[in-house]
mmCIF file of C-alpha atoms in Angstrom:
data_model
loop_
_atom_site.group_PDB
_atom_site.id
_atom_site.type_symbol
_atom_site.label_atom_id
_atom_site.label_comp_id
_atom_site.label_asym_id
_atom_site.label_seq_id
_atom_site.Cartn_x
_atom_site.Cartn_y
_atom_site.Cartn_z
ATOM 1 C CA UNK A 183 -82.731 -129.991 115.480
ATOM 2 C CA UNK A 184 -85.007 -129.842 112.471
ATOM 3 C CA UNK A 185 -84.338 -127.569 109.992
ATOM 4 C CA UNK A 186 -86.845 -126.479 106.712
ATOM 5 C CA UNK A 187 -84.613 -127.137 103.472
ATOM 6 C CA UNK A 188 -85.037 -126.550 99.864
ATOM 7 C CA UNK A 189 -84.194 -129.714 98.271
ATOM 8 C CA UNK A 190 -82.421 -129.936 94.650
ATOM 9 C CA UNK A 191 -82.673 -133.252 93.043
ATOM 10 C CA UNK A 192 -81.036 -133.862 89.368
ATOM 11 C CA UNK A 193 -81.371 -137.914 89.020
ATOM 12 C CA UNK A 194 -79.982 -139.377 85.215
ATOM 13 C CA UNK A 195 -80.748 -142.675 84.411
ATOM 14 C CA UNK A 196 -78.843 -144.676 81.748
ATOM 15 C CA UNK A 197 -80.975 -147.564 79.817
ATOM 16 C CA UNK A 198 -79.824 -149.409 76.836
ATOM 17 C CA UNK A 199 -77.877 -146.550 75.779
ATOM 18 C CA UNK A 200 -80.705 -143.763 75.999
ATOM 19 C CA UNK A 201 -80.196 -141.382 78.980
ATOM 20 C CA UNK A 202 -83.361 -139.480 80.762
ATOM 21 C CA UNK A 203 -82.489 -136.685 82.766
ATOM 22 C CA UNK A 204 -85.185 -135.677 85.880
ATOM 23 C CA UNK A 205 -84.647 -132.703 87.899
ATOM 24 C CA UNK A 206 -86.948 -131.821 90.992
ATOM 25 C CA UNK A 207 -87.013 -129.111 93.191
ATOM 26 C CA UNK A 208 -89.060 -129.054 96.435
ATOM 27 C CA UNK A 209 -89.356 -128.128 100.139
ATOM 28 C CA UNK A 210 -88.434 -130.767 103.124
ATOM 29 C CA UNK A 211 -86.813 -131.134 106.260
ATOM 30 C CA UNK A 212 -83.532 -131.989 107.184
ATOM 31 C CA UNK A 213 -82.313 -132.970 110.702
ATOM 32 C CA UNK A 214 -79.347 -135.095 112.182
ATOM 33 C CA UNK A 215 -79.893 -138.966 112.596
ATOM 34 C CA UNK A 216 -80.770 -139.983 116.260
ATOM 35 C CA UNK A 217 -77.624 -142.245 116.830
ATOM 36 C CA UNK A 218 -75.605 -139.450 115.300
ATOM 37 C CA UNK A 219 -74.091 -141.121 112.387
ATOM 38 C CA UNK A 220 -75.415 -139.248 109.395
ATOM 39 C CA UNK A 221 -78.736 -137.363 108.462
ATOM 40 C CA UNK A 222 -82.147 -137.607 107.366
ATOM 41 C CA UNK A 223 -84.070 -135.930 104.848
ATOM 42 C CA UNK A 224 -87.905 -135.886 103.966
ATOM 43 C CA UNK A 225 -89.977 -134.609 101.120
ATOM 44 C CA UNK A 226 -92.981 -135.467 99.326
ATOM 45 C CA UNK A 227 -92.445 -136.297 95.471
ATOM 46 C CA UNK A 228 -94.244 -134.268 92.692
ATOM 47 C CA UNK A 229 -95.948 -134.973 88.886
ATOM 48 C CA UNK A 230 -91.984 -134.937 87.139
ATOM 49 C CA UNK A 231 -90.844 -137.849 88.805
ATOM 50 C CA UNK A 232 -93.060 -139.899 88.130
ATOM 51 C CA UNK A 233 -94.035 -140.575 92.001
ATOM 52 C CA UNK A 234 -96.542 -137.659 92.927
ATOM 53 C CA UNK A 235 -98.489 -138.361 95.983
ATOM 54 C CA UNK A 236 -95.083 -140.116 97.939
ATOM 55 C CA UNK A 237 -92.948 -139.375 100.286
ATOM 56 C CA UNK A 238 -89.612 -139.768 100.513
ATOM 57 C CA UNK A 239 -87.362 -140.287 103.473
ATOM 58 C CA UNK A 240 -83.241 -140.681 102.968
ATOM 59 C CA UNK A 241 -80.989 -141.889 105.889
ATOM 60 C CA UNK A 242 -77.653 -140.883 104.764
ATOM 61 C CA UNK A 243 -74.528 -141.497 106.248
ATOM 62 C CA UNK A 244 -70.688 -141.838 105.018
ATOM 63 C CA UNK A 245 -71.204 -145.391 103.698
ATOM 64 C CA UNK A 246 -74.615 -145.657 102.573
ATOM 65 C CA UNK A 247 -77.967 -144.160 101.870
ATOM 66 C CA UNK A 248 -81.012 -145.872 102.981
ATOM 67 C CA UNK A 249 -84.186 -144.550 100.777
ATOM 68 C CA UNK A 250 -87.585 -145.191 101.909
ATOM 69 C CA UNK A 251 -90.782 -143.753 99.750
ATOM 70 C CA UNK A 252 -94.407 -144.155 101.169
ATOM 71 C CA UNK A 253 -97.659 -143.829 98.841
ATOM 72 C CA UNK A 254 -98.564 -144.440 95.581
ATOM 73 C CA UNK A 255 -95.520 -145.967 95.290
ATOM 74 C CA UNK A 256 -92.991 -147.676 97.909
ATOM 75 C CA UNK A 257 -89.918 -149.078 98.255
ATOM 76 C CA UNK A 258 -87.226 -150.004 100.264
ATOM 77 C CA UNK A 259 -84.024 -149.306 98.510
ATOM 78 C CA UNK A 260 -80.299 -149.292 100.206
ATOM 79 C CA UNK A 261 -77.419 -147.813 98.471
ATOM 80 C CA UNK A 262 -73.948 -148.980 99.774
ATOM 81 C CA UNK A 263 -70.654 -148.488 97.713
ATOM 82 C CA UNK A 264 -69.253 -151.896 96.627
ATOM 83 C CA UNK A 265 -72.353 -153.645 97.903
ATOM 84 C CA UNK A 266 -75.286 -155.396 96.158
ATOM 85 C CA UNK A 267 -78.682 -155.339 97.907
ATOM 86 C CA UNK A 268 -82.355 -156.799 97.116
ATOM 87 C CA UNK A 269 -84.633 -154.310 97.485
ATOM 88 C CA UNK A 270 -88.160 -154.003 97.916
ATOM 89 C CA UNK A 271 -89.810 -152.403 95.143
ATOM 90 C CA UNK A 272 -93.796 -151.741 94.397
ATOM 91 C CA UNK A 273 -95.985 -149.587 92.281
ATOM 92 C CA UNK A 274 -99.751 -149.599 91.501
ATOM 93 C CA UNK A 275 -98.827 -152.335 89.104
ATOM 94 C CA UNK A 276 -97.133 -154.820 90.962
ATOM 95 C CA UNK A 277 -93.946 -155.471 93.784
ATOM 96 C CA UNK A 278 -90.903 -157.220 92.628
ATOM 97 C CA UNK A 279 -87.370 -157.337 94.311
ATOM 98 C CA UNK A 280 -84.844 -155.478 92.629
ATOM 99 C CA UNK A 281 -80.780 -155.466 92.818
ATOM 100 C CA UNK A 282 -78.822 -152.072 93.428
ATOM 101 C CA UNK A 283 -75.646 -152.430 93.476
ATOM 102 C CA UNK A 284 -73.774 -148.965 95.065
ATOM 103 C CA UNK A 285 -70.665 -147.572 92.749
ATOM 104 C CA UNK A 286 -70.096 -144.113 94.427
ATOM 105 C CA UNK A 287 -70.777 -142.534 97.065
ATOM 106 C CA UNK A 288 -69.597 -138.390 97.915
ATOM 107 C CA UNK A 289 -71.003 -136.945 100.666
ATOM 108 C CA UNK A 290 -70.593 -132.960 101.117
ATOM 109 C CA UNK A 291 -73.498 -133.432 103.950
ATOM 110 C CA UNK A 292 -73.035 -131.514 107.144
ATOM 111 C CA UNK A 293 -74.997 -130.155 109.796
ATOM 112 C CA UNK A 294 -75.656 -127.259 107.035
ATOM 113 C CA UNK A 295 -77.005 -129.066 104.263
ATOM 114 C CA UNK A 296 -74.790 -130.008 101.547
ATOM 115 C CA UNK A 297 -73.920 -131.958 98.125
ATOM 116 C CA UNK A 298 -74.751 -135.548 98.032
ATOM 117 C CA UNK A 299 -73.789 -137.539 94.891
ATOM 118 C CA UNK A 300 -74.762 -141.333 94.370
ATOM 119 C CA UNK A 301 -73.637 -143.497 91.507
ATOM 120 C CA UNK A 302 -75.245 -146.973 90.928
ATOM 121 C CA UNK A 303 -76.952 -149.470 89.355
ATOM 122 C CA UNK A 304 -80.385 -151.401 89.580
ATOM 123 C CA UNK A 305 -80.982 -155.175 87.752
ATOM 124 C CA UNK A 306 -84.042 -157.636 87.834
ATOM 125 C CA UNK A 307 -83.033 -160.927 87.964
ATOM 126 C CA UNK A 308 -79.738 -160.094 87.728
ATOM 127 C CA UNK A 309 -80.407 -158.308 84.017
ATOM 128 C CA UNK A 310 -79.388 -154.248 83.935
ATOM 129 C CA UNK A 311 -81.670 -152.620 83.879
ATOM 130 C CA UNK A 312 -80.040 -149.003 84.116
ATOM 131 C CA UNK A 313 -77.195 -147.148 85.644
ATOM 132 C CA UNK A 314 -77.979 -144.714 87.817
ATOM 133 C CA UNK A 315 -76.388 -141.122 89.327
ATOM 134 C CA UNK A 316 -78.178 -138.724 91.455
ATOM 135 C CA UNK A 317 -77.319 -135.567 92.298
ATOM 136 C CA UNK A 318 -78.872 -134.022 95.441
ATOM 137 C CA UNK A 319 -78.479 -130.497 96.915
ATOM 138 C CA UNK A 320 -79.487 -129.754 100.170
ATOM 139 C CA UNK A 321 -79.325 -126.299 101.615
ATOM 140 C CA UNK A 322 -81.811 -124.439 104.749
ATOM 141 C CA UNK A 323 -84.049 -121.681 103.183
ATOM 142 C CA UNK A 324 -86.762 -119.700 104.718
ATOM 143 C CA UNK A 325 -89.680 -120.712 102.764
ATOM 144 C CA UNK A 326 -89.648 -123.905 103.760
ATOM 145 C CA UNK A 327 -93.338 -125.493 104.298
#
């Protein structure tokens, strides 16, 4: 069953030792995953990340997180604990593959919403490029579009 959600997203970014903090809130839906082994969440992306005019869905399950965003920007990106993936990444400016490479994964998600955290890293040819933590809240709330 689909369910409207108000989505709380507080992503911090480490890059050559200065840290930039991005915090978006925003309306999406949230509904179980058809094969039953996690959940999925949509929502478009606004001005402070950087991505207005996307869309973002996230597959999440115990193990990994699969993050897909459609529009003026796209990617492909998987997030596994203790596992490196390429990952398809584009912009108005040009596609390149990037490495993530999954350190943490908690997830608090339930058929209620919930507290997903994610702790990783991304590199370009193998370079770092930054470390990564996201902090995503998840909770069913009436205005909901």
């Amino acid at each position: 069953m689909v369910k409207d959600v108000c989505i709380t997203i507080k992503s911090v970014q480490t890059a050559e030792g200065d840290e930039d903090t991005t915090e978006l809130f925003t309306y999406g839906k949230f509904a179980p995953l058809s094969n039953g082994t996690g959940y999925r969440v949509t929502y478009e992306e606004s001005g402070a990340t950087g991505f207005e005019g996307s869309s973002v869905t996230l597959d999440i399950t115990n193990d990994a997180v699969k993050m897909l965003r459609n529009g003026k920007a796209y990617s492909s990106l998987i997030i596994e604990k203790g596992k490196k993936h390429h990952c398809h990444y584009g912009t108005e400016y040009g596609e390149f593959m990037i490495g993530i490479s999954g350190d943490e994964i908690k997830s608090g998600i339930n058929d209620n919403g919930g507290d997903l955290y994610l702790k990783y890293t991304i590199d370009i040819n193998s370079g770092l490029l930054s470390e990564n933590e996201m902090f995503i809240n998840i909770k069913e709330c009436e205005n909901a579009v």
